[in-house]
Coordinates of C-alpha atoms and ligand atoms in Angstrom, one line a residue:
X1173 CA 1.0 17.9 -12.7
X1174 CA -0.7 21.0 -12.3
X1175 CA 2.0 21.5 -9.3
X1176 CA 1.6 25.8 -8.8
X1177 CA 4.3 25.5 -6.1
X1178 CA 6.2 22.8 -4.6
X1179 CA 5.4 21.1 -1.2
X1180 CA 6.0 23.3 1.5
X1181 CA 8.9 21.2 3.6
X1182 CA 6.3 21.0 6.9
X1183 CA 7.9 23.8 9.0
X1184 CA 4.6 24.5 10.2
X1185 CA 2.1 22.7 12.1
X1186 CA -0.5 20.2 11.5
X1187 CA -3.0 22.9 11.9
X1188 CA -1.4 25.8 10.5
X1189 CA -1.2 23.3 7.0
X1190 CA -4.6 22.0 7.6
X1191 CA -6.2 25.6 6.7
X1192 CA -3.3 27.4 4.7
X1193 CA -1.0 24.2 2.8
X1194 CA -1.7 24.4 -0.9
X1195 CA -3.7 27.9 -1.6
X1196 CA -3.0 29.2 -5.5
X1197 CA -1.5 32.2 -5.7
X1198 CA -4.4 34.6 -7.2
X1199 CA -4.8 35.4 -10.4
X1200 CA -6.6 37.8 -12.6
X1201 CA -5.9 40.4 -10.0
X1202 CA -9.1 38.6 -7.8
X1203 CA -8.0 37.2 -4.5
X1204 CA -10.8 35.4 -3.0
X1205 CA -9.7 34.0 0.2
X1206 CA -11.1 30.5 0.1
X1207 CA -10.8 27.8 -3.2
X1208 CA -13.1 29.1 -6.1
X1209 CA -15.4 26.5 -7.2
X1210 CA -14.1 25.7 -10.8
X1211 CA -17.4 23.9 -12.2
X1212 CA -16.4 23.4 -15.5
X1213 CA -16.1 20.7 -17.7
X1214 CA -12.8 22.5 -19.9
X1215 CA -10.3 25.5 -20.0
X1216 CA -10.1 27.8 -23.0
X1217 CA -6.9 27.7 -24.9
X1218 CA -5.6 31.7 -25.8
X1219 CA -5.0 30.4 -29.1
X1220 CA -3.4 26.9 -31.3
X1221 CA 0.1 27.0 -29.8
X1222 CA -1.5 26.9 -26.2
X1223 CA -3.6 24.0 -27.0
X1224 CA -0.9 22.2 -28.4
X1225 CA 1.4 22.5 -25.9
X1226 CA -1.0 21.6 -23.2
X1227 CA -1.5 18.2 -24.7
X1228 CA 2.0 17.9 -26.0
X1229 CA 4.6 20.2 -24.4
X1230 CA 5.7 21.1 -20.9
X1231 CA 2.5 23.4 -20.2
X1232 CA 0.7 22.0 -17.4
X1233 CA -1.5 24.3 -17.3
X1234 CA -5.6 23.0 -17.1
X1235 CA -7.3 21.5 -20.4
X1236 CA -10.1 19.4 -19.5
X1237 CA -11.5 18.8 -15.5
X1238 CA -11.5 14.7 -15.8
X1239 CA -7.5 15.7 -16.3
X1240 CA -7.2 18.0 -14.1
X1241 CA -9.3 21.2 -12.2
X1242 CA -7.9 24.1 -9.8
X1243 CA -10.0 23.6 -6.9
X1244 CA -9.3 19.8 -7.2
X1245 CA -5.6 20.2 -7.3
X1246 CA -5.8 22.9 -4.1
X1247 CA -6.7 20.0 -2.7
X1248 CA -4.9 17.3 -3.8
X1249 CA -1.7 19.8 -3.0
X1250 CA -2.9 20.3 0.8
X1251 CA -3.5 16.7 1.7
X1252 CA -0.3 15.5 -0.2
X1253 CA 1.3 18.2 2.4
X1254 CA -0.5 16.9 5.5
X1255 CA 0.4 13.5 4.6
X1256 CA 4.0 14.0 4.0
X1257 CA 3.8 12.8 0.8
X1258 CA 4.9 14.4 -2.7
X1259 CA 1.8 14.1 -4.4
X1260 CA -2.4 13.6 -4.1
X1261 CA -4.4 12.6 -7.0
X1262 CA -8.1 13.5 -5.8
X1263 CA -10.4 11.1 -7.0
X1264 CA -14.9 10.6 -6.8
X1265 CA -14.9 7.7 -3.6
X1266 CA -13.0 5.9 -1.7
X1267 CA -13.6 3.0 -3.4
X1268 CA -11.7 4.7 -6.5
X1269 CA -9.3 5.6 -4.4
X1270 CA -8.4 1.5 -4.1
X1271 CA -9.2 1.0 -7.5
X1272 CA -6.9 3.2 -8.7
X1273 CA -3.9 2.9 -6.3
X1274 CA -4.4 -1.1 -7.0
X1275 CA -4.5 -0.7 -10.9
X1276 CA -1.8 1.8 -11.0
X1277 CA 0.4 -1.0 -9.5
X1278 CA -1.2 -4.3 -10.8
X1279 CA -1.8 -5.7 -14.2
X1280 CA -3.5 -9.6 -14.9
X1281 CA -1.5 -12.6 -13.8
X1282 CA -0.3 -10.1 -10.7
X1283 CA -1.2 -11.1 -7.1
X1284 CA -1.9 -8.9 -4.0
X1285 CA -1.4 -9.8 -0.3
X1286 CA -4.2 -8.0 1.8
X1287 CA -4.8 -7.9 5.7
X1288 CA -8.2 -9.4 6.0
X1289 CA -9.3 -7.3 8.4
X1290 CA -10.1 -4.0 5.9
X1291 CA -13.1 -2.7 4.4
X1292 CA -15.8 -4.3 3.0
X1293 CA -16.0 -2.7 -0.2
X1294 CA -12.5 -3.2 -0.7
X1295 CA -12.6 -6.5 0.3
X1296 CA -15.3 -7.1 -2.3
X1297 CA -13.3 -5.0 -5.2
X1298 CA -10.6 -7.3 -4.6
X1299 CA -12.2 -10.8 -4.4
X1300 CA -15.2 -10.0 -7.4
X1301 CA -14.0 -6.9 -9.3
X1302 CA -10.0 -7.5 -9.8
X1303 CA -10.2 -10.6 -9.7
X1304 CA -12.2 -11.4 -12.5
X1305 CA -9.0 -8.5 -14.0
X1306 CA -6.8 -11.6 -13.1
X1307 CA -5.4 -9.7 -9.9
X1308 CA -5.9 -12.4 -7.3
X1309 CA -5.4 -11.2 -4.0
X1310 CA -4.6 -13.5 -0.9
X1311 CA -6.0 -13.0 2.6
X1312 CA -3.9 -12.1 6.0
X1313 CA -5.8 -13.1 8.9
X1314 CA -3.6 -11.6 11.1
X1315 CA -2.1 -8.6 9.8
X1316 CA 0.8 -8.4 12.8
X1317 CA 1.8 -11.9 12.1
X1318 CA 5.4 -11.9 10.0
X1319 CA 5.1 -15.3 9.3
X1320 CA 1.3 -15.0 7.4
X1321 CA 2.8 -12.5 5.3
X1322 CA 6.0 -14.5 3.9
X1323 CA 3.9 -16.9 3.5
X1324 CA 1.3 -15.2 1.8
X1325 CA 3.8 -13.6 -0.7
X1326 CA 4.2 -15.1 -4.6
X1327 CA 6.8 -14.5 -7.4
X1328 CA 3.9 -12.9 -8.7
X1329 CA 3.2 -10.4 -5.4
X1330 CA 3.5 -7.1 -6.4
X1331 CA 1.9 -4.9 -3.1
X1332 CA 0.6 -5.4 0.0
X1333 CA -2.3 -3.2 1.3
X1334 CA -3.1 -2.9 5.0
X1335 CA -5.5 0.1 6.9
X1336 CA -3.8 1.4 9.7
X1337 CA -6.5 1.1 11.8
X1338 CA -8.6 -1.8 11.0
X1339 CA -12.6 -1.6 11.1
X1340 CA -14.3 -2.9 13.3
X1341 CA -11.4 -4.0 16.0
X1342 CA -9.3 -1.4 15.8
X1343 CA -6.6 -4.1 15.8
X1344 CA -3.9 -1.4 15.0
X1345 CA -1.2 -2.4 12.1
X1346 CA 2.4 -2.5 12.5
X1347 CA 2.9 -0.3 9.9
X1348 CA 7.0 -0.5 9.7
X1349 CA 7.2 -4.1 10.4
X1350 CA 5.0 -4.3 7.2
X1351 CA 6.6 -2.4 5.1
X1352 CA 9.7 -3.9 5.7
X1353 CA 8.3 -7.5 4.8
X1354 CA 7.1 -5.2 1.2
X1355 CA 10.6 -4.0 0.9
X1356 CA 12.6 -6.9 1.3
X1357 CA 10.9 -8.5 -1.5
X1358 CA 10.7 -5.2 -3.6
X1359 CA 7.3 -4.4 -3.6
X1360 CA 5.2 -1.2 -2.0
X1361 CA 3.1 -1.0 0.9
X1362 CA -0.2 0.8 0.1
X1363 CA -2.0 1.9 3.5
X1364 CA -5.7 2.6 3.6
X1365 CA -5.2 5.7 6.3
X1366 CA -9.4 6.6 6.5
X1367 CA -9.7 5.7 10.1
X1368 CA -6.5 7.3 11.6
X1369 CA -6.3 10.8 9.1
X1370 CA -2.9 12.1 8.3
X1371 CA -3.4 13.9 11.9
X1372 CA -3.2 10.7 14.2
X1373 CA -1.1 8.7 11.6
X1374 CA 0.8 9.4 8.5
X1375 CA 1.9 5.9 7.3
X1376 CA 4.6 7.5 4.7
X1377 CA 6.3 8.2 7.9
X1378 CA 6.6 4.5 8.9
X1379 CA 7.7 3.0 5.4
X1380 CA 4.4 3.3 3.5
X1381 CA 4.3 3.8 -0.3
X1382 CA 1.4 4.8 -1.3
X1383 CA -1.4 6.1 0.9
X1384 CA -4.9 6.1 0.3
X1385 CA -8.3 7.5 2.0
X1386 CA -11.8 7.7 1.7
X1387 CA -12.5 11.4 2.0
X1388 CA -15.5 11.3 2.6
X1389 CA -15.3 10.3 6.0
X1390 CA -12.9 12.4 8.0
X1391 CA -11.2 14.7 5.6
X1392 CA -14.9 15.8 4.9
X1393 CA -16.8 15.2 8.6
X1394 CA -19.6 16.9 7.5
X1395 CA -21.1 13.9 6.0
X1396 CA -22.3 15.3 2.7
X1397 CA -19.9 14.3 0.3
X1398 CA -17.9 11.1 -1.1
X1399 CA -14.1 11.6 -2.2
X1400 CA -11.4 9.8 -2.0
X1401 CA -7.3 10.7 -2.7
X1402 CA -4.4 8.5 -3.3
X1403 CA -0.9 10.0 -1.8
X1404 CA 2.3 8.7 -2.6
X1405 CA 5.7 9.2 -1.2
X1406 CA 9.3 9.2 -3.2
X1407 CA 11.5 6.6 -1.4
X1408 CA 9.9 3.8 -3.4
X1409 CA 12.6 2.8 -6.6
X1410 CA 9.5 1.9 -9.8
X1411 CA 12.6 0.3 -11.6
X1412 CA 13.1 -2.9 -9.4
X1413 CA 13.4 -6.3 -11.0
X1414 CA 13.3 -9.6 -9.9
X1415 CA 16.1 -11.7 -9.7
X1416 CA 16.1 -12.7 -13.0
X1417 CA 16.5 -8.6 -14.0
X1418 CA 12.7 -8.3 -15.0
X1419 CA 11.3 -5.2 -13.8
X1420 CA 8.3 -5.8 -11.6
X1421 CA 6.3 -2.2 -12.6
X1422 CA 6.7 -2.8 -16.7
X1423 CA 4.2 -0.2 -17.1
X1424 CA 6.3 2.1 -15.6
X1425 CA 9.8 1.4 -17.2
X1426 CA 9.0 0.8 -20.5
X1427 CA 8.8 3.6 -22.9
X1428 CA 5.7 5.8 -23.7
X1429 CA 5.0 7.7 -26.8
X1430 CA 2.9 10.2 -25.2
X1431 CA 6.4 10.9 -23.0
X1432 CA 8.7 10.8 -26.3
X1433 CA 10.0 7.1 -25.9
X1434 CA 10.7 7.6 -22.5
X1435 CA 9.4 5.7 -19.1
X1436 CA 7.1 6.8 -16.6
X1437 CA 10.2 5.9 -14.4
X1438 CA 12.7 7.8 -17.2
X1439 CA 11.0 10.5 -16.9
X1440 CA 9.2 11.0 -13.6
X1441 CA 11.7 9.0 -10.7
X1442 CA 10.5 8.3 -7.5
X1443 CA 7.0 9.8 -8.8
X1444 CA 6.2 7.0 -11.4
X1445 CA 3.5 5.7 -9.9
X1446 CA 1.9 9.3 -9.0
X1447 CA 2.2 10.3 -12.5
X1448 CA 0.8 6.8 -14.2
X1449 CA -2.1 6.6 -11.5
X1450 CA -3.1 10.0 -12.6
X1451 CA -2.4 10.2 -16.2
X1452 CA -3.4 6.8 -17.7
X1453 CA -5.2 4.9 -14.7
X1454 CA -7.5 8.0 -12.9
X1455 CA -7.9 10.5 -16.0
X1456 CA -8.6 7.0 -18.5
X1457 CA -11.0 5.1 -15.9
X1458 CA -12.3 8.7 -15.1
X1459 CA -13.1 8.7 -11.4
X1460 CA -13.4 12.4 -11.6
X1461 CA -14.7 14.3 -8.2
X1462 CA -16.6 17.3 -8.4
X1463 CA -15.1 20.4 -8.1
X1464 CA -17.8 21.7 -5.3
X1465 CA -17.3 18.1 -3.6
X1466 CA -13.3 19.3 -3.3
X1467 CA -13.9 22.7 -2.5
X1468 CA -16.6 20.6 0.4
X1469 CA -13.8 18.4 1.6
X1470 CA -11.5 21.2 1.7
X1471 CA -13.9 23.2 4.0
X1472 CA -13.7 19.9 6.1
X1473 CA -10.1 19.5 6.3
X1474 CA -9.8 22.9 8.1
X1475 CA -11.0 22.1 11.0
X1476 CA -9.4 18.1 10.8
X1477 CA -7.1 18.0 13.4
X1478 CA -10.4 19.6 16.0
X1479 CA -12.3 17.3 15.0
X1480 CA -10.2 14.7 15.9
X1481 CA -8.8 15.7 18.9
X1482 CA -12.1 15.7 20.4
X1483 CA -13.7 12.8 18.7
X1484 CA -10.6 10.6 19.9
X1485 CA -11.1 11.5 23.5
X1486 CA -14.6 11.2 23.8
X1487 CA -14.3 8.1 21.9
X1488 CA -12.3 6.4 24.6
X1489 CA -13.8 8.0 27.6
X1490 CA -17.4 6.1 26.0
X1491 CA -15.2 2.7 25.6
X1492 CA -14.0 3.5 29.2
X1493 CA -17.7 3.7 30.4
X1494 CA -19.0 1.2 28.0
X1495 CA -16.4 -1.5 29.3
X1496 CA -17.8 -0.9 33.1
X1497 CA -21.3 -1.8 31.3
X1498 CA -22.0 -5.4 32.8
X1499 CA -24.0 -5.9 29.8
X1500 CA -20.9 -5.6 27.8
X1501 CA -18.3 -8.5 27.0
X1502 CA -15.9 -6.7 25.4
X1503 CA -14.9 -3.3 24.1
X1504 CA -12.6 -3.2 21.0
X1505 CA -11.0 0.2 21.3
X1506 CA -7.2 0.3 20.6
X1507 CA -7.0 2.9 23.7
X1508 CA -7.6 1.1 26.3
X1509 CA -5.6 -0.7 28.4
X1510 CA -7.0 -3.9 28.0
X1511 CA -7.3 -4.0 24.5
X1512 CA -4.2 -6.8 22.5
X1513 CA -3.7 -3.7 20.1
X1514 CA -2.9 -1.2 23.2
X1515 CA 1.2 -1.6 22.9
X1516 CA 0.8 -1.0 18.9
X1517 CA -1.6 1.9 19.1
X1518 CA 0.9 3.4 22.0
X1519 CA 3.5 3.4 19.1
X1520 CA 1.8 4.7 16.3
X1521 CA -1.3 6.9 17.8
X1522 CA 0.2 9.1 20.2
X1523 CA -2.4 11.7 19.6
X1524 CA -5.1 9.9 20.1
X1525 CA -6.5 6.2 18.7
X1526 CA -9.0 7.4 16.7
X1527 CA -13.1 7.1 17.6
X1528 CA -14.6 4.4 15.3
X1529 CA -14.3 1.6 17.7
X1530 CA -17.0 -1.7 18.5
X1531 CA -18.1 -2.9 21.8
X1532 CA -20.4 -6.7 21.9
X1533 CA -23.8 -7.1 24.0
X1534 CA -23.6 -10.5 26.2
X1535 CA -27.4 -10.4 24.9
X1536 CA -26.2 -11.7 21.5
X1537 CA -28.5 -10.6 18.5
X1538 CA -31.0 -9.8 20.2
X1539 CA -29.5 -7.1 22.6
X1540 CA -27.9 -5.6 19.8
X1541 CA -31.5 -5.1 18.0
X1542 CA -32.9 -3.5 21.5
X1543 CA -30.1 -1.6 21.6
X1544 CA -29.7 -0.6 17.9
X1545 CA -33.4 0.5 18.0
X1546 CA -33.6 2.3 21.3
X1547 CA -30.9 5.1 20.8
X1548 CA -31.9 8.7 19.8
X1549 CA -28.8 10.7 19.4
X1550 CA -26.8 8.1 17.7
X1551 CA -27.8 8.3 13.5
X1552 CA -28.2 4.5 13.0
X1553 CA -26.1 4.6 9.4
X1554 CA -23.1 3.3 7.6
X1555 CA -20.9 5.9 7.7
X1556 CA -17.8 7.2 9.8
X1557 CA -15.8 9.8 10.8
X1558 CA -19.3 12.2 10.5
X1559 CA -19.4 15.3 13.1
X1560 CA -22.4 13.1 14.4
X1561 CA -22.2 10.1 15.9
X1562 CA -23.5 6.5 14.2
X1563 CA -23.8 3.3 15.2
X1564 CA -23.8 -0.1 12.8
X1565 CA -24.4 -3.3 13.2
X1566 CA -21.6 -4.8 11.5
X1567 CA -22.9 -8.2 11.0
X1568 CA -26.1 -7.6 9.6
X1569 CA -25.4 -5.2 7.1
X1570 CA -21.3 -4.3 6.2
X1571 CA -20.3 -7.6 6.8
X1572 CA -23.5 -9.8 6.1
X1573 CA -22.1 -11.6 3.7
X1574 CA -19.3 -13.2 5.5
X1575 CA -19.7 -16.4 6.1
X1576 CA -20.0 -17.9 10.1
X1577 CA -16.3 -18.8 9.9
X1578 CA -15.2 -15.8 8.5
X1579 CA -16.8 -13.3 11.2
X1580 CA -15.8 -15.5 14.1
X1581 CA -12.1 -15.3 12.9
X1582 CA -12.6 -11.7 12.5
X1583 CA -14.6 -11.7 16.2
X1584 CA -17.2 -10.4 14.8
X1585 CA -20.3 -11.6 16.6
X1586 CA -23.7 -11.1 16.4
X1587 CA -23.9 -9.0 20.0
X1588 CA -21.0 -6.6 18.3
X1589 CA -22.1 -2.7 17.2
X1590 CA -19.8 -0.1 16.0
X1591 CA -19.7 3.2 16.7
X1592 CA -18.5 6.4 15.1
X1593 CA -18.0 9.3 18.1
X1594 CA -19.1 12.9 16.2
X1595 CA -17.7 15.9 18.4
X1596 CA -21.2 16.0 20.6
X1597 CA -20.8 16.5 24.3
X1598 CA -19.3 13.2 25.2
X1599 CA -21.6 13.3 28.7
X1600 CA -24.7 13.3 26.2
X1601 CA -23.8 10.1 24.0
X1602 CA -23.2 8.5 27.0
X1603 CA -26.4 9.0 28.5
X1604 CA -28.2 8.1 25.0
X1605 CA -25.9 4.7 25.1
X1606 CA -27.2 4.2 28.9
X1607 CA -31.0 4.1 27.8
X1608 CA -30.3 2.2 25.1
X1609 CA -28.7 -0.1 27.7
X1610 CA -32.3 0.3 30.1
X1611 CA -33.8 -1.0 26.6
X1612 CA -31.8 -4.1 26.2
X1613 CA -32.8 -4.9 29.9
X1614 CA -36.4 -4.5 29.4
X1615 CA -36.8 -6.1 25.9
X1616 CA -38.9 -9.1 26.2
X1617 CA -37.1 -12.5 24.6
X1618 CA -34.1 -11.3 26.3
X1619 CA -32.8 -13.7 29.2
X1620 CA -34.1 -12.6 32.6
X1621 CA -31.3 -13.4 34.3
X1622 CA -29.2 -10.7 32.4
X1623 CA -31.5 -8.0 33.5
X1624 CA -31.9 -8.6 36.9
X1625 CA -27.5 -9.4 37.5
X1626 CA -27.6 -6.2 35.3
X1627 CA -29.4 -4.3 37.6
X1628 CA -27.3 -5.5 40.5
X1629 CA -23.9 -4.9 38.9
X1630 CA -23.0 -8.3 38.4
X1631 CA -22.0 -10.3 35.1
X1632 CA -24.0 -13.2 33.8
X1633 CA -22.1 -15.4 32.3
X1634 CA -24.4 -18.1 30.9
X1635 CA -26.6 -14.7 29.5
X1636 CA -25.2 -14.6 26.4
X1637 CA -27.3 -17.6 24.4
X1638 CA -29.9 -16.2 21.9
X1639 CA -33.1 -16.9 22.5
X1640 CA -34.4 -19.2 19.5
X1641 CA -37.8 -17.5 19.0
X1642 CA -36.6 -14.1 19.2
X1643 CA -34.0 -14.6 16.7
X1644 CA -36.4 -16.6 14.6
X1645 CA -38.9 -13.5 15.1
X1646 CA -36.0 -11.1 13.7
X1647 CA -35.2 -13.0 10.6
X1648 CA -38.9 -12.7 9.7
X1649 CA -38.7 -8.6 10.1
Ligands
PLP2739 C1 -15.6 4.2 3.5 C2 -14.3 3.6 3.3 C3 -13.8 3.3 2.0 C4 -14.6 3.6 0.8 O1 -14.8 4.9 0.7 P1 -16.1 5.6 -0.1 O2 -15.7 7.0 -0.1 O3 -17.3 5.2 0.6 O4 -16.0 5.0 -1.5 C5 -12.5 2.7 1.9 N1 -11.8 2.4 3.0 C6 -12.2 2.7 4.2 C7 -11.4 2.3 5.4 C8 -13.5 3.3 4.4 O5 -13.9 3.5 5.6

């Protein structure tokens, strides 16, 4: 809808599209060079027959901003063309972004197959929001693993839903060997694609169906606004059935009166989906971003593929000096040669593996409190992908709420902080991350023996036991 042009086919380069794909030609004879700001809540119609045909005809022209808004669609139009896909429905969070990919696709009695190792927030839409919807959804520890998923899969499975690059070990997916499991038993693959951006990774490429994103994190980088966008692709066929000939996307082959008695799938193809998620599941649940947060996250996405560059190389050249740290047990960055996701990453991340990786403290819980609360430059804050870099401790606050088993089988200990590299000089965050380090080795309640090995360069084993009355003293903060 809304569609000015069609998709450019992507002649051009990532960064040629990231600051030119999807302009409107001018109108009214006023060509202002960036996206005007539409803040309105409606669109005048010249006169009756106008109106009428915009809600009943072919005219897709704007009616109403929760339908549909000029600066929003400039950039749904440029990230459908930096993802590959043939259409972006631009919606207020990430979050909706899920919601509304998962409920353009599901209805009650439906089940979803999820890698377990994806956001929190979407982990808890899935297990307390759609569930109580009667979409159950059905864990994959390890989202690599065949096997889990066939296993994993009902009569009832009708998506599967992966990130590409999983937070906080950057245990990179397989995206084709997933999408293939999705295919052979006729359902999509929907791809969370925040970490990696449509610069590093464009999961359409690899089999994906529908892509989503929390544009508020890299797409934006600045930091100062939420958004999130749903992408989808054509190759997927919305009229499948099961083997019994019942379709598996009703809501999408059965006719509509608001399309004359024809499908979503009659009438739209491949672009089903696109066209349900925006019509009846984003413009009814109403989502709707602000026009000046598009015309922010637009700003954003000109400089994307910069941004990224430079955040992914200083990113690994910190998780290249933070795994020298003796303090350090392990550094979860999909760049490095050490790391089980290395041979995956080397596949699909080419340009770079992204710079939202986690590193653990032998010093347990209480190094990563010395070390949380020493740094300066890092913004201690939950948030990624920001120009500035950030640091979290994961299980504490994001993922406080899983239980002991549940963050050991994600290995995600109490020594373990993430980090989010902004595009600072890479020289400076590592020497804020070194005094943090002379912190953790002065903070009382932290063994001795870890300090003084520390100091000399060699690796304490035995270090890595909390001390019971510091931890004690922590819970009581
Ligand atoms: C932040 C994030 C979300 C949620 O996005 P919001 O814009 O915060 O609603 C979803 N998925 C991933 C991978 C994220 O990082």
């Amino acid at each position: 809808m809304n569609d000015e042009s069609p998709l450019r086919p992507p002649t051009q380069g990532f960064a040629t599209r990231q600051v030119h794909a999807g302009r409107a030609p001018a109108s009214d004879g006023v060509s202002p060079r960036t996206t005007p700001i539409h803040l309105t809540a409606g669109f005048v119609f010249d006169d009756f027959g106008t109106a009428r045909d915009r809600f009943q005809g072919d005219d897709d022209g704007f009616s109403y901003t929760r339908i549909g808004n000029p600066t929003n669609s400039s950039l749904e139009r440029r990230i459908a063309d930096l993802e590959g896909g043939t259409d972006a429905i631009l919606v207020g969070s990430g979050q909706a972004a899920v919601s509304v990919a998962v409920l353009g696709l599901l209805s009650a009695g439906d089940h979803l197959v999820s890698a377990s190792s994806i956001y929190e927030g979407s982990r808890g839409l899935f297990l307390d929001n759609f569930s109580r919807l009667g979409i159950e959804t059905s864990f994959v520890l390890d989202a690599n693993d065949a096997a889990a998923w066939e296993r994993a899969i009902r009569p009832s499975t009708r998506a599967l839903f992966v990130e590409s690059i999983p937070n906080p070990k950057n245990d990179v997916v397989d995206l084709s060997l997933v999408a293939g499991i999705a295919h052979r038993h006729g359902i999509p693959l929907i791809v969370d694609n925040t970490f990696a951006t449509p610069y590093l990774l464009r999961p359409l490429e690899h089999g994906a169906d529908v892509v989503v994103h929390s544009a508020s994190k890299f797409l934006a980088g600045h930091g100062s606004v939420l958004g999130g966008v749903i992408v989808s692709g054509d190759s997927f066929d919305w009229s499948v059935t099961d083997a019994a000939g019942q379709p598996l996307f009703p809501h999408l082959t059965a006719p509509v009166r608001s399309l004359r008695e024809l499908s979503f799938v009659d009438r739209f193809g491949p672009g089903a989906f696109a066209h349900y998620a925006r019509d009846v599941v984003a413009a009814r649940f109403g989502p709707t971003p602000s026009p000046l947060n598009a015309f922010l996250i637009e700003q954003g996405i000109e400089t994307l593929s910069l941004r990224v560059d430079r955040q992914s190389a200083s990113a690994l050249a910190v998780a290249e000096w933070l795994e020298q740290q003796p303090e350090v047990s392990s550094v979860d960055h999909a760049g490095l040669a050490s790391s089980p996701s290395h041979a995956v990453a080397s596949r699909y991340l080419p340009r770079g593996t992204g710079s939202v990786f986690a590193f653990t403290l032998r010093g347990g819980l209480p190094a990563a409190i010395a070390f949380y609360d020493a740094v300066s430059l890092f913004t201690r804050m939950t948030h990624l992908g920001d120009v500035r870099s950030l640091i979290l401790h994961p299980a504490s606050t994001t993922h406080a709420w899983r239980t002991a088993e549940q963050l050991e089988a994600g290995g995600i200990g109490q020594g373990l902080l993430r980090l989010s590299i902004g595009v600072e000089d890479a020289d400076d965050l590592i020497a804020d991350l070194a005094s943090a380090f002379a912190a953790v080795r002065e903070a009382p309640g932290i063994d001795g023996p870890l300090a003084r090995h520390a100091a000399a360069g060699a690796v304490d084993s035995q270090a890595g036991a909390e001390t019971p009355s510091f931890a004690a003293e922590v819970g009581a903060r």
